[in-house]
Amino acid sequence: MTKLRVFAKRLGPPPLEDIGLLNILDFTVPTEIHIYQQLDETEPTLVQKVTFDPEEPIPEPEPEPEPEPEPEPEPDENVLYDSTIHSKLHDGKVRVIEEEGSLKPNGLGVECRASGKPRCMVNEDKTFSLITGTGHGRFYFYVLNYDATLEIECAFWNEAKGQDLSLKMRSRHNEGSGGASGGSTANRFGGYGLSIDRTGWGAKREDFHNQHSQSESGKTPEKPETKKYFTIKFTVKDEGKTVKQTAEMNGKLFMTKVDKTPLPYMVDKSLYEKQSYFWVRENIDSGSGEIRIKRLRILKA
């Protein structure tokens, strides 16, 4: 003997009781149910007819239609680099890397270099970290960044003595036959720099390796807190015969700086098309530091 129970399931929240429609203890002949809807005292309206037949297989519910795929966003010509698009640094596959992608001119690759045994850690939460010991560990991103804005959303993930976030734009720091420590001075411009720590900001021009000029400093609109993300936008752009540098923190402008006497190699765009990069550096006086990065972009300025 086959029993048939037909009921309506009401969806919450909160959880609601089912409504029984039909109970047949000995289900041997086809049974048809008409389902009506009635609002107040209006005429009932037939909504659906359902036939239950013991000789027919139980009908499979109709599958829900597949959602329409969202169209791919149109490439934004103002975005020269986006770490969430042009790298695998946000895939959540935990690993340590020293180099990824192409290091050719504008190859969009990245490498770890300098003192402090720096390493890049890809994190499970789809961020990536610059982890370095005592020294000046950094990432070099091989991205053309002439007349551009560096935008970084990041957080100091711990506290270490001397820890800061140091950014450098328009850099050819390692070019020339002698690398960072040799070769033509005009062929290895260090770049325009900005640093952020828990007390404020500093900005310098690095004429060539470890030779700085035009130093300025001040307070940031907010004090960075451990494990709290903040966004920095650092722009370096030619304006006539000068180079203007601006910086924002969480949308608030805190620096406007103008280089009125750039040397010819600092504004020779053809040099930077041959090879250039920007860097993200972490200076540590003692211990070990981590900067965690949620997103990193280079935008046309």
Short mmCIF file of C-alpha atoms in Angstrom, two decimals:
data_model
loop_
_atom_site.label_atom_id
_atom_site.label_comp_id
_atom_site.label_asym_id
_atom_site.label_seq_id
_atom_site.Cartn_x
_atom_site.Cartn_y
_atom_site.Cartn_z
CA MET A 1 0.00 0.00 0.00
CA THR A 2 1.37 3.40 -1.05
CA LYS A 3 0.66 6.56 0.91
CA LEU A 4 0.51 9.98 -0.72
CA ARG A 5 0.94 13.22 1.16
CA VAL A 6 0.76 16.56 -0.63
CA PHE A 7 1.75 19.70 1.27
CA ALA A 8 2.93 23.24 0.71
CA LYS A 9 6.22 24.35 2.22
CA ARG A 10 6.31 27.94 3.42
CA LEU A 11 9.66 29.67 3.31
CA GLY A 12 10.91 31.85 6.16
CA PRO A 13 12.60 33.35 7.91
CA PRO A 14 11.44 32.74 10.54
CA PRO A 15 10.73 29.01 10.01
CA LEU A 16 7.03 28.41 9.18
CA GLU A 17 4.93 25.25 9.43
CA ASP A 18 4.07 23.32 6.28
CA ILE A 19 0.43 23.41 5.09
CA GLY A 20 -1.13 19.99 4.42
CA LEU A 21 -3.14 19.80 1.19
CA LEU A 22 -3.94 16.08 0.74
CA ASN A 23 -3.41 12.72 2.48
CA ILE A 24 -4.25 9.43 0.69
CA LEU A 25 -3.58 6.24 2.61
CA ASP A 26 -4.04 3.92 -0.38
CA PHE A 27 -2.79 5.73 -3.46
CA THR A 28 -4.02 3.57 -6.38
CA VAL A 29 -5.73 5.90 -8.85
CA PRO A 30 -4.69 9.21 -10.43
CA THR A 31 -5.60 12.27 -8.38
CA GLU A 32 -5.79 15.80 -9.75
CA ILE A 33 -5.46 18.90 -7.57
CA HIS A 34 -6.41 22.41 -8.65
CA ILE A 35 -4.64 25.15 -6.74
CA TYR A 36 -6.54 28.41 -6.41
CA GLN A 37 -5.70 31.86 -5.13
CA GLN A 38 -8.31 34.11 -3.51
CA LEU A 39 -7.74 37.66 -2.31
CA ASP A 40 -10.35 38.82 0.25
CA GLU A 41 -13.83 38.19 -1.16
CA THR A 42 -12.88 38.16 -4.85
CA GLU A 43 -13.50 35.18 -7.12
CA PRO A 44 -10.92 32.43 -6.65
CA THR A 45 -8.38 32.27 -9.46
CA LEU A 46 -6.94 29.00 -10.72
CA VAL A 47 -3.17 29.14 -10.36
CA GLN A 48 -2.02 25.62 -11.17
CA LYS A 49 -3.29 22.09 -11.92
CA VAL A 50 -1.28 19.14 -10.65
CA THR A 51 -1.96 15.46 -11.37
CA PHE A 52 -0.55 12.71 -9.16
CA ASP A 53 -0.54 9.28 -10.84
CA PRO A 54 0.72 6.15 -9.10
CA GLU A 55 1.68 4.65 -12.49
CA GLU A 56 3.84 7.64 -13.49
CA PRO A 57 7.29 8.43 -12.08
CA ILE A 58 7.50 11.32 -9.67
CA PRO A 59 8.23 14.40 -11.78
CA GLU A 60 11.62 15.96 -11.32
CA PRO A 61 11.50 19.62 -10.32
CA GLU A 62 12.44 21.95 -13.12
CA PRO A 63 16.00 23.18 -12.67
CA GLU A 64 16.39 26.84 -11.91
CA PRO A 65 17.69 28.77 -14.89
CA GLU A 66 21.41 29.42 -14.92
CA PRO A 67 22.15 33.03 -14.00
CA GLU A 68 23.27 35.15 -16.88
CA PRO A 69 27.03 35.66 -16.66
CA GLU A 70 27.97 39.20 -15.83
CA PRO A 71 29.58 40.93 -18.76
CA GLU A 72 33.32 41.43 -18.50
CA PRO A 73 34.06 45.03 -17.51
CA GLU A 74 35.49 47.15 -20.27
CA PRO A 75 39.23 47.73 -19.76
CA ASP A 76 39.86 51.13 -18.25
CA GLU A 77 42.50 52.88 -20.32
CA ASN A 78 43.43 54.98 -17.29
CA VAL A 79 44.53 51.88 -15.34
CA LEU A 80 48.13 51.02 -16.23
CA TYR A 81 48.43 48.27 -13.60
CA ASP A 82 46.08 46.60 -11.14
CA SER A 83 47.46 43.87 -8.87
CA THR A 84 44.02 42.18 -8.76
CA ILE A 85 44.05 41.86 -12.58
CA HIS A 86 47.67 41.75 -13.75
CA SER A 87 49.13 39.40 -11.13
CA LYS A 88 48.35 36.21 -9.21
CA LEU A 89 49.08 37.87 -5.88
CA HIS A 90 45.40 37.76 -4.84
CA ASP A 91 44.55 34.13 -5.66
CA GLY A 92 44.58 33.06 -1.97
CA LYS A 93 47.01 30.16 -2.61
CA VAL A 94 49.37 30.57 0.33
CA ARG A 95 53.00 30.66 -0.80
CA VAL A 96 56.20 32.69 -0.70
CA ILE A 97 57.55 34.14 -3.93
CA GLU A 98 60.68 36.09 -4.82
CA GLU A 99 59.69 36.89 -8.40
CA GLU A 100 56.57 36.68 -10.57
CA GLY A 101 55.79 37.71 -14.13
CA SER A 102 57.95 39.46 -16.68
CA LEU A 103 60.71 41.83 -15.58
CA LYS A 104 61.10 43.26 -19.08
CA PRO A 105 60.20 46.91 -19.70
CA ASN A 106 56.55 47.33 -18.71
CA GLY A 107 56.34 43.55 -18.26
CA LEU A 108 54.08 44.04 -15.18
CA GLY A 109 56.15 41.58 -13.15
CA VAL A 110 57.36 41.92 -9.55
CA GLU A 111 60.47 40.90 -7.64
CA CYS A 112 61.77 41.18 -4.04
CA ARG A 113 65.18 42.75 -3.52
CA ALA A 114 67.51 44.64 -1.15
CA SER A 115 68.50 44.04 2.47
CA GLY A 116 66.45 42.38 5.19
CA LYS A 117 65.84 39.15 3.25
CA PRO A 118 62.49 40.43 1.92
CA ARG A 119 59.86 38.02 0.71
CA CYS A 120 56.41 38.23 -0.76
CA MET A 121 53.77 36.17 1.03
CA VAL A 122 50.50 35.42 -0.75
CA ASN A 123 47.84 35.14 1.96
CA GLU A 124 44.71 33.01 2.28
CA ASP A 125 42.53 36.14 2.59
CA LYS A 126 43.55 37.11 -1.00
CA THR A 127 45.95 39.83 0.11
CA PHE A 128 49.73 39.73 -0.22
CA SER A 129 52.43 40.89 2.20
CA LEU A 130 55.88 42.41 2.12
CA ILE A 131 57.75 40.75 4.99
CA THR A 132 61.27 41.87 5.78
CA GLY A 133 63.83 41.81 8.56
CA THR A 134 66.22 44.56 9.60
CA GLY A 135 67.03 46.52 6.47
CA HIS A 136 65.27 48.01 3.47
CA GLY A 137 63.32 45.16 1.83
CA ARG A 138 61.16 46.08 -1.13
CA PHE A 139 59.10 45.03 -4.13
CA TYR A 140 60.05 46.31 -7.57
CA PHE A 141 57.06 46.42 -9.93
CA TYR A 142 58.11 46.59 -13.59
CA VAL A 143 55.38 48.98 -14.69
CA LEU A 144 55.77 52.14 -16.75
CA ASN A 145 54.73 54.88 -14.31
CA TYR A 146 55.72 58.15 -15.95
CA ASP A 147 53.08 60.84 -15.17
CA ALA A 148 51.09 58.47 -12.98
CA THR A 149 49.42 57.86 -9.63
CA LEU A 150 50.42 55.01 -7.35
CA GLU A 151 47.36 53.88 -5.34
CA ILE A 152 47.90 51.37 -2.53
CA GLU A 153 45.43 49.98 0.02
CA CYS A 154 47.47 48.43 2.80
CA ALA A 155 48.02 48.02 6.55
CA PHE A 156 50.94 47.66 8.93
CA TRP A 157 50.28 44.11 10.14
CA ASN A 158 52.58 44.36 13.16
CA GLU A 159 54.80 46.89 14.89
CA ALA A 160 58.57 46.99 14.50
CA LYS A 161 61.20 49.62 15.29
CA GLY A 162 61.63 52.08 12.41
CA GLN A 163 58.83 50.52 10.37
CA ASP A 164 57.45 52.59 7.50
CA LEU A 165 55.81 52.34 4.09
CA SER A 166 58.15 53.78 1.47
CA LEU A 167 57.00 54.38 -2.12
CA LYS A 168 59.14 55.39 -5.09
CA MET A 169 57.93 56.49 -8.53
CA ARG A 170 59.76 57.04 -11.82
CA SER A 171 62.71 54.93 -10.67
CA ARG A 172 65.67 53.63 -12.71
CA HIS A 173 67.56 52.86 -9.50
CA ASN A 174 69.23 49.68 -10.79
CA GLU A 175 70.13 50.77 -14.33
CA GLY A 176 73.62 51.47 -15.64
CA SER A 177 76.57 49.14 -16.00
CA GLY A 178 77.25 49.17 -12.27
CA GLY A 179 73.69 48.66 -11.05
CA ALA A 180 72.59 50.66 -8.01
CA SER A 181 76.16 51.40 -6.96
CA GLY A 182 77.75 52.27 -10.29
CA GLY A 183 77.25 53.32 -13.89
CA SER A 184 76.14 56.67 -15.20
CA THR A 185 74.45 58.89 -12.63
CA ALA A 186 72.07 60.14 -15.32
CA ASN A 187 71.10 56.55 -16.11
CA ARG A 188 70.03 55.53 -12.60
CA PHE A 189 67.63 58.09 -11.20
CA GLY A 190 66.39 56.83 -7.84
CA GLY A 191 63.02 58.53 -8.33
CA TYR A 192 60.52 60.63 -6.40
CA GLY A 193 59.77 59.15 -3.00
CA LEU A 194 57.12 59.25 -0.28
CA SER A 195 57.25 57.50 3.09
CA ILE A 196 54.50 57.00 5.68
CA ASP A 197 54.92 55.89 9.27
CA ARG A 198 52.93 56.20 12.50
CA THR A 199 54.14 59.77 13.10
CA GLY A 200 53.74 61.39 9.68
CA TRP A 201 55.19 61.54 6.17
CA GLY A 202 58.44 62.38 4.45
CA ALA A 203 59.25 63.02 0.78
CA LYS A 204 62.56 63.22 -1.08
CA ARG A 205 64.05 63.21 -4.55
CA GLU A 206 66.73 60.55 -5.00
CA ASP A 207 69.06 61.99 -7.65
CA PHE A 208 70.89 58.67 -7.86
CA HIS A 209 71.49 55.80 -5.46
CA ASN A 210 71.49 57.09 -1.87
CA GLN A 211 71.94 60.73 -2.93
CA HIS A 212 68.84 62.64 -1.79
CA SER A 213 67.60 66.21 -2.17
CA GLN A 214 64.47 68.33 -1.72
CA SER A 215 63.45 66.68 1.57
CA GLU A 216 60.13 67.68 3.16
CA SER A 217 57.99 66.19 5.94
CA GLY A 218 54.74 66.68 7.83
CA LYS A 219 51.76 65.06 9.51
CA THR A 220 49.28 62.71 7.84
CA PRO A 221 45.51 63.32 8.22
CA GLU A 222 45.20 60.04 10.16
CA LYS A 223 47.59 57.95 12.21
CA PRO A 224 48.01 54.46 10.77
CA GLU A 225 46.86 51.73 13.16
CA THR A 226 48.08 48.14 13.22
CA LYS A 227 45.90 45.84 11.06
CA LYS A 228 43.71 48.74 9.90
CA TYR A 229 43.77 49.32 6.15
CA PHE A 230 44.37 52.78 4.72
CA THR A 231 44.71 54.03 1.13
CA ILE A 232 47.53 56.22 -0.16
CA LYS A 233 47.51 57.93 -3.55
CA PHE A 234 50.90 59.29 -4.63
CA THR A 235 51.02 61.24 -7.90
CA VAL A 236 54.12 62.36 -9.81
CA LYS A 237 53.46 64.40 -12.96
CA ASP A 238 55.28 66.86 -15.19
CA GLU A 239 53.79 70.35 -15.23
CA GLY A 240 55.61 72.50 -17.74
CA LYS A 241 59.26 72.49 -16.69
CA THR A 242 58.47 71.30 -13.15
CA VAL A 243 57.46 67.99 -11.58
CA LYS A 244 54.47 68.15 -9.24
CA GLN A 245 54.04 65.56 -6.48
CA THR A 246 50.84 65.17 -4.45
CA ALA A 247 49.72 62.66 -1.84
CA GLU A 248 46.37 61.70 -0.32
CA MET A 249 45.43 59.45 2.58
CA ASN A 250 41.91 58.02 2.52
CA GLY A 251 40.89 60.78 0.10
CA LYS A 252 42.44 63.65 2.12
CA LEU A 253 45.23 65.66 0.47
CA PHE A 254 48.23 66.05 2.78
CA MET A 255 51.14 66.89 0.49
CA THR A 256 51.77 69.13 -2.50
CA LYS A 257 55.41 69.38 -3.51
CA VAL A 258 56.97 70.82 -6.66
CA ASP A 259 60.39 70.07 -8.10
CA LYS A 260 61.24 73.34 -9.89
CA THR A 261 64.69 72.20 -10.99
CA PRO A 262 64.48 68.64 -12.32
CA LEU A 263 67.63 67.46 -14.05
CA PRO A 264 67.23 66.50 -17.72
CA TYR A 265 67.34 62.74 -17.09
CA MET A 266 64.50 63.05 -14.55
CA VAL A 267 62.09 64.24 -17.23
CA ASP A 268 63.35 62.27 -20.24
CA LYS A 269 60.32 60.06 -20.85
CA SER A 270 62.14 57.94 -23.44
CA LEU A 271 64.52 56.67 -20.72
CA TYR A 272 61.62 55.36 -18.64
CA GLU A 273 60.09 53.60 -21.62
CA LYS A 274 63.35 51.65 -21.99
CA GLN A 275 63.12 50.44 -18.36
CA SER A 276 61.60 51.80 -15.17
CA TYR A 277 59.71 50.61 -12.14
CA PHE A 278 58.08 51.73 -8.95
CA TRP A 279 58.77 50.25 -5.58
CA VAL A 280 57.03 49.50 -2.31
CA ARG A 281 59.59 49.34 0.50
CA GLU A 282 59.52 48.65 4.23
CA ASN A 283 62.35 50.04 6.33
CA ILE A 284 63.00 48.16 9.58
CA ASP A 285 65.59 49.18 12.20
CA SER A 286 65.29 45.95 14.20
CA GLY A 287 63.10 42.86 14.25
CA SER A 288 60.75 41.89 11.43
CA GLY A 289 57.89 43.81 9.81
CA GLU A 290 54.90 43.01 7.64
CA ILE A 291 52.87 45.28 5.37
CA ARG A 292 49.73 43.61 4.07
CA ILE A 293 48.39 44.84 0.72
CA LYS A 294 44.78 44.55 -0.38
CA ARG A 295 45.19 46.26 -3.75
CA LEU A 296 47.84 48.13 -5.71
CA ARG A 297 47.26 50.18 -8.87
CA ILE A 298 49.06 52.55 -11.21
CA LEU A 299 46.75 55.09 -12.85
CA LYS A 300 47.38 57.67 -15.55
CA ALA A 301 47.74 61.11 -13.96
#
